[in-house]
Short mmCIF file of C-alpha atoms in Angstrom, two decimals:
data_model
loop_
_atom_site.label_atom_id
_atom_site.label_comp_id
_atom_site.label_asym_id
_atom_site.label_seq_id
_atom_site.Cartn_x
_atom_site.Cartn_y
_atom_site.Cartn_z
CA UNK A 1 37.88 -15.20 20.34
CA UNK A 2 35.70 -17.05 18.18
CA UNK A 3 33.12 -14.36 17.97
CA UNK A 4 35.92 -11.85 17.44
CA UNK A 5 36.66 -13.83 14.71
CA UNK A 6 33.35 -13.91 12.99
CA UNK A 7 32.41 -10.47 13.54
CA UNK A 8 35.91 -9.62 11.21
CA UNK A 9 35.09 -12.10 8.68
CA UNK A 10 31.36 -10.73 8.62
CA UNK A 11 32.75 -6.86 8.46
CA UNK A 12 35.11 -8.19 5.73
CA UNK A 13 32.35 -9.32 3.64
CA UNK A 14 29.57 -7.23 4.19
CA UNK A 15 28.16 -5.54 1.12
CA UNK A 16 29.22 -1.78 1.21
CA UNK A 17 26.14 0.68 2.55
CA UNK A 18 25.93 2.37 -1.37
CA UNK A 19 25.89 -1.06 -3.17
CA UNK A 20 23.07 -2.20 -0.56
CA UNK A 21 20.99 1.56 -0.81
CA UNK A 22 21.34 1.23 -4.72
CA UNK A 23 19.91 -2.32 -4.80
CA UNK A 24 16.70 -1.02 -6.43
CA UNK A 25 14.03 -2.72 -9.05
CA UNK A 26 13.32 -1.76 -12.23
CA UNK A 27 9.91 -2.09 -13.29
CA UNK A 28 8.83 -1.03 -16.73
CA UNK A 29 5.14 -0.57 -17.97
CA UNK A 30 4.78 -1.88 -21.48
CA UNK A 31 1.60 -2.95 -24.13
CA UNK A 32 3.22 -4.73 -26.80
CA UNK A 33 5.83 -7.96 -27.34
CA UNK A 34 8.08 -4.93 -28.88
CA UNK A 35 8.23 -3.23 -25.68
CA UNK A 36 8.50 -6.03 -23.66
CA UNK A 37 11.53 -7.18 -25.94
CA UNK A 38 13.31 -3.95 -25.59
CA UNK A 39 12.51 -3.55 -21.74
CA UNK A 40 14.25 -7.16 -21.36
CA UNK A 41 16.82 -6.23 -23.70
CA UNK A 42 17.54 -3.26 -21.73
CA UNK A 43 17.77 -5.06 -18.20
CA UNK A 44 14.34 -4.38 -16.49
CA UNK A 45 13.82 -6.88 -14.00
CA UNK A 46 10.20 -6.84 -14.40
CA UNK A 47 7.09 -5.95 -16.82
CA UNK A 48 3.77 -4.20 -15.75
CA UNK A 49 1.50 -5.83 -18.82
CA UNK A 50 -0.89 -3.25 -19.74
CA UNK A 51 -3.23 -2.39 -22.95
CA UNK A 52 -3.76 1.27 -23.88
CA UNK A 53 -0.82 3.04 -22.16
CA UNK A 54 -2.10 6.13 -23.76
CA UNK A 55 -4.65 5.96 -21.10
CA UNK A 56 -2.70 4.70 -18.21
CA UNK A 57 -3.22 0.88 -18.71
CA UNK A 58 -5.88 -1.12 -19.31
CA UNK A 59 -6.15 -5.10 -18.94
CA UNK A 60 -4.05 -6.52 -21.89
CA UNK A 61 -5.03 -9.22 -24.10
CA UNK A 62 -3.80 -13.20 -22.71
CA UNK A 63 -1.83 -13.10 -25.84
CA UNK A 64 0.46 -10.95 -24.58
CA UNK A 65 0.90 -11.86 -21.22
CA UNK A 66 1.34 -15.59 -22.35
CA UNK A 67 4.30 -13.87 -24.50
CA UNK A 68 5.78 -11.99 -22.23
CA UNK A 69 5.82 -14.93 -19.36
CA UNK A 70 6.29 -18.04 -21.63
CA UNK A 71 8.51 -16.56 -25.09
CA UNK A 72 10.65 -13.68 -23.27
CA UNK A 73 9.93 -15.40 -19.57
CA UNK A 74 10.16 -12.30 -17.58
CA UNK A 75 8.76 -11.39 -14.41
CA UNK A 76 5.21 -9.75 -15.27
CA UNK A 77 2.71 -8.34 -13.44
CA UNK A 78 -0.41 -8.11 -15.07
CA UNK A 79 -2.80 -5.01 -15.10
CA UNK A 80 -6.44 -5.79 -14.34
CA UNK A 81 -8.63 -2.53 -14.63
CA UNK A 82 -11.72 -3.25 -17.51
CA UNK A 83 -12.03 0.54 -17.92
CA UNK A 84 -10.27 3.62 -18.82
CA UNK A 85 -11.97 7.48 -17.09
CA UNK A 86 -11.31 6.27 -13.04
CA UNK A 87 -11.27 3.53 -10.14
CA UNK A 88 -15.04 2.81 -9.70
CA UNK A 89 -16.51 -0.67 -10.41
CA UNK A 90 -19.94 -2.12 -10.88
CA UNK A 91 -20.70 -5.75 -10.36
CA UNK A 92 -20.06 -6.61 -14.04
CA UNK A 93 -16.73 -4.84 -13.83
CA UNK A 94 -15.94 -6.58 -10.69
CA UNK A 95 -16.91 -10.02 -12.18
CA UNK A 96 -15.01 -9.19 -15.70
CA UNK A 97 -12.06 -8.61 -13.21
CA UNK A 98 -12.46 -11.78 -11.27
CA UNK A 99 -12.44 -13.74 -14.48
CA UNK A 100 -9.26 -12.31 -15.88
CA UNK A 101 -7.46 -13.12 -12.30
CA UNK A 102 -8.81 -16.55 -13.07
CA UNK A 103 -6.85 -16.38 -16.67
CA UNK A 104 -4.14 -14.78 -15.25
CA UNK A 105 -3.26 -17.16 -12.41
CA UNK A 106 -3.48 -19.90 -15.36
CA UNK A 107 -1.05 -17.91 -17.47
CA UNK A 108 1.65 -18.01 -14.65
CA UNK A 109 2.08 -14.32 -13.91
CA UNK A 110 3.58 -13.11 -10.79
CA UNK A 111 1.18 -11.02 -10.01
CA UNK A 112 -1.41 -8.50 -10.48
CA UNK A 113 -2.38 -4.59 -11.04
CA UNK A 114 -5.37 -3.21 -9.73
CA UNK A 115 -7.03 -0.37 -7.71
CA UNK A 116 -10.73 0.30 -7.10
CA UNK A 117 -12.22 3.12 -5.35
CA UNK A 118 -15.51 4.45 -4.25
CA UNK A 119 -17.35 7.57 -5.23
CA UNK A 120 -16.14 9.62 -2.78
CA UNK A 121 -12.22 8.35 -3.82
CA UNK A 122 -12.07 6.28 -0.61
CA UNK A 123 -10.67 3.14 -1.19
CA UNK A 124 -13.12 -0.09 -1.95
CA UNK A 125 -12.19 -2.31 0.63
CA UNK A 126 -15.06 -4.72 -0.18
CA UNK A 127 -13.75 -5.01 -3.77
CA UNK A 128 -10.08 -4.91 -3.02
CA UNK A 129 -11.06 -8.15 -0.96
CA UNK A 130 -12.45 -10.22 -3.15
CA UNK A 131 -10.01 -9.73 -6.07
CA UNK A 132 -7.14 -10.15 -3.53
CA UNK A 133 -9.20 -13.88 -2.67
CA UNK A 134 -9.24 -14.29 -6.14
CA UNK A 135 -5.19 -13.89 -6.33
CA UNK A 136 -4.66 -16.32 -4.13
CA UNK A 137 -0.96 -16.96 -4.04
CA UNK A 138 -0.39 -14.26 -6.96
CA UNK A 139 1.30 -11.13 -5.47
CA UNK A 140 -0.65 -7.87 -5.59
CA UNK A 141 -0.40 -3.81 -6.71
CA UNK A 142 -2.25 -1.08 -6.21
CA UNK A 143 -1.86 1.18 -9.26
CA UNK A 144 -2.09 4.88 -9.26
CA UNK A 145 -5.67 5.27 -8.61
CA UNK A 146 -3.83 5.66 -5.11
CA UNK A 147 -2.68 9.38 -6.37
CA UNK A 148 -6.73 10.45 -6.16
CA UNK A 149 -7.45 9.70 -2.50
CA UNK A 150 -8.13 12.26 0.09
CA UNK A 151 -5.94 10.83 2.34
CA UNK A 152 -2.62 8.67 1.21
CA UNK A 153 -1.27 7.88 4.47
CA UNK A 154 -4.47 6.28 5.91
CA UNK A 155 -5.23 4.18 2.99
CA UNK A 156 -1.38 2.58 3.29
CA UNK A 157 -2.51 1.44 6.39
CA UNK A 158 -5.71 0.31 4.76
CA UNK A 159 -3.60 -1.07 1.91
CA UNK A 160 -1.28 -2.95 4.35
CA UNK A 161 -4.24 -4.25 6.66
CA UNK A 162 -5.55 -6.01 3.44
CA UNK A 163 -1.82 -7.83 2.61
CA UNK A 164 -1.43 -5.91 -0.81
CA UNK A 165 2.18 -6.48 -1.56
CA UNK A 166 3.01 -3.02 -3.19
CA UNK A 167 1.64 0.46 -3.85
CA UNK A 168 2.44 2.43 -7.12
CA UNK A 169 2.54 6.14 -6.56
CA UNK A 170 3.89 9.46 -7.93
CA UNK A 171 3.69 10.99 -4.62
CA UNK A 172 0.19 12.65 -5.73
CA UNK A 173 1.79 14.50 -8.19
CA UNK A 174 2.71 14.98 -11.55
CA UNK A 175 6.43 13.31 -11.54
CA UNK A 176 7.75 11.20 -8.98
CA UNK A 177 10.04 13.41 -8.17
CA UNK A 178 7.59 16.26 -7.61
CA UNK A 179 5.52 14.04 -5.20
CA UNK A 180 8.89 12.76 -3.75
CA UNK A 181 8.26 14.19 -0.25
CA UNK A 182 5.12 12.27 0.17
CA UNK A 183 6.68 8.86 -1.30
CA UNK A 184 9.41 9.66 1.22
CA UNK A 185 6.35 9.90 4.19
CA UNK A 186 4.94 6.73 2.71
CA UNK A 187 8.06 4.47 2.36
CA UNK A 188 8.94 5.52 6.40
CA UNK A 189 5.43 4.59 7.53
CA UNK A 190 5.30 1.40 5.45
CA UNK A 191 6.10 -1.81 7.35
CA UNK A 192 4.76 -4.95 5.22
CA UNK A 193 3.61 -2.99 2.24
CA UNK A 194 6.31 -2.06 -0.45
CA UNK A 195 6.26 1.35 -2.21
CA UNK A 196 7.11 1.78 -5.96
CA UNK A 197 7.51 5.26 -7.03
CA UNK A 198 6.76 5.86 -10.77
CA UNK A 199 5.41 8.48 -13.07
CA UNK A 200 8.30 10.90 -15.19
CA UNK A 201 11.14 8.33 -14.10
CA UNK A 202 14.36 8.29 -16.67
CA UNK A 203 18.22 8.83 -16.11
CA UNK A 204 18.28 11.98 -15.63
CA UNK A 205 16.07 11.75 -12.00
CA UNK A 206 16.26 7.84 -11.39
CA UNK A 207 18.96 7.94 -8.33
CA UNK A 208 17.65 11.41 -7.15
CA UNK A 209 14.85 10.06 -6.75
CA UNK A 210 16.10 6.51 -5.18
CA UNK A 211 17.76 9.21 -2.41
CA UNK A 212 15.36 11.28 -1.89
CA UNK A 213 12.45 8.62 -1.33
CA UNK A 214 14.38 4.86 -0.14
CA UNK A 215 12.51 3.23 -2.10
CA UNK A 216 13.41 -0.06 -3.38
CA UNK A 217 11.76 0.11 -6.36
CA UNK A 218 11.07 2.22 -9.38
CA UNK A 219 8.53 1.91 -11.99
CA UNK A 220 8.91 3.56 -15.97
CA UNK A 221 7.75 3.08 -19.44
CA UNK A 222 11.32 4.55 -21.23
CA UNK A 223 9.10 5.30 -24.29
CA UNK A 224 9.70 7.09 -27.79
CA UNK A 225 7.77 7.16 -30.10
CA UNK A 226 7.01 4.06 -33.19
CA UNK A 227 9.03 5.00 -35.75
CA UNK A 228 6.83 2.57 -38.07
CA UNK A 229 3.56 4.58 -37.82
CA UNK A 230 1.61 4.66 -40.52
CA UNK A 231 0.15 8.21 -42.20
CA UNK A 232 -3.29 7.96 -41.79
CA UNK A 233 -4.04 11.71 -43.45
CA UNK A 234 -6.85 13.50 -42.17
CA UNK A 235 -8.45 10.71 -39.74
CA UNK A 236 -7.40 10.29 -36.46
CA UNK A 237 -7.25 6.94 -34.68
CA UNK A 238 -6.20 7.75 -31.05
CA UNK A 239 -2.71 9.39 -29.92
CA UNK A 240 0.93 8.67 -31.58
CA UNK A 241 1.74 4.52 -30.38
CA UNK A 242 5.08 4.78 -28.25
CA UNK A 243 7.13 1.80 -27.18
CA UNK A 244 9.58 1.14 -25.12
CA UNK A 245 13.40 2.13 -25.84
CA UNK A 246 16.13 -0.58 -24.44
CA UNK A 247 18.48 2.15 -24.30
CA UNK A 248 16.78 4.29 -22.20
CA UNK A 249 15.72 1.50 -20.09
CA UNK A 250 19.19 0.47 -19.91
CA UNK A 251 20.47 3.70 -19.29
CA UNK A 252 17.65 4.30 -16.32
CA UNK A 253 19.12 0.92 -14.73
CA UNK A 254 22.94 1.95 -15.03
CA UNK A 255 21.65 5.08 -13.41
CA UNK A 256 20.64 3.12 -10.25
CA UNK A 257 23.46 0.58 -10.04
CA UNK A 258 26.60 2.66 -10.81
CA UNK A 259 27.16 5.43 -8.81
CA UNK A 260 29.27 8.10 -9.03
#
């Protein structure tokens, strides 16, 4: 009887199956205290901290990891790649990288944002290894430089043998939900690793997406862009700055915790 019992009173408070599937992360990519500000404002639940978005992310200066983690304290995950133009590494570029985990571990983030690759796009286990070590208790990404390997599914298993916490990936495509098929493939064969599908992720796609892949965890700038640009006539200084929008961010998280 008393097991009878608890069975009903655990049926009676279990968490409905959609409220449980739509239990999903928001994770948004920024490069400046204003984006960071507005991803807070708009309810991420945690920062990628990145320079140079433009050019998918580059390491970010302290200052602004220190202000995203100390004066905003948010969750923030810190981007450690010394170079823009692909995944491969020299020993200066490996020790550059060692020294900023060594910053970043003093900073407090919770973790960090890497990927490193061989010539022949295989992943660089020997290099993966040692900034891991360097980590230490810090948890661990492997950006996008995932979406250039020859073979996805094997290097999860490579990813997972090495204790990386989480993989970033748009499925090897364009969009998320263009590479959605393959996330889907990776999130079923993943056991300890988790998988984070970003790349083209706003409120218009955000729950297809969720369905379509199970993952438990999304990843999006929400950008537009700086309305306080300055003209600079007829020389050019790089692309248009964006930042992040709180309403869209907002709007991406509604999208994923009120269903229909």
């Amino acid at each position: 009887r008393r097991r009878a019992a608890l069975r009903r009173s655990n049926f009676l408070t279990r968490k409905p199956l959609m409220s449980i599937a739509l239990s999903v992360l928001l994770e948004i990519c920024i490069d400046s205290i204003a984006s960071a500000t507005a991803a807070k404002a708009g309810g991420a639940d945690r920062l990628e901290v990145c320079s140079a978005l433009a050019i998918e992310g580059t390491t970010p200066s302290f200052g602004l990891v220190e202000q995203c983690v100390n004066d905003l304290q948010m969750p923030s995950m810190m981007m450690i790649r010394p170079h823009d133009g692909g995944f491969v590494y020299d020993k200066d570029h490996v020790v550059t990288m060692l020294k900023n985990i060594k910053v970043a571990r003093s900073i407090g983030v919770q973790g960090i944002v890497f990927g490193a690759l061989t010539h022949q796009r295989e992943l660089d286990r020997e290099t993966c290894q040692r900034l891991i070590d360097a980590a230490g208790p810090l948890e661990t990404t492997f950006h996008r430089a995932f979406d250039v390997v020859p073979d996805p599914l094997a290097v999860l298993d490579q990813l997972e043998s090495l204790g990386i916490n989480r993989v970033l990936t748009s499925g090897q495509q364009a969009t998320a939900l263009a590479g959605a098929p393959l996330i889907r493939k990776l999130t079923d064969q993943a056991t300890s690793i988790k998988v984070v599908a970003g790349v083209g992720v706003d409120s218009e796609n955000a729950l297809q997406l969720v369905a379509q892949t199970g993952v438990q965890e999304i990843h999006a700038s929400a950008c537009v862009p700086a309305k306080d640009e300055q003209a600079l006539g007829d020389v050019s200084f790089g692309s248009q700055r964006r930042v992040t929008c709180s309403d869209r961010v907002r709007a991406i998280k509604d999208a994923i915790t009120n269903s229909p």
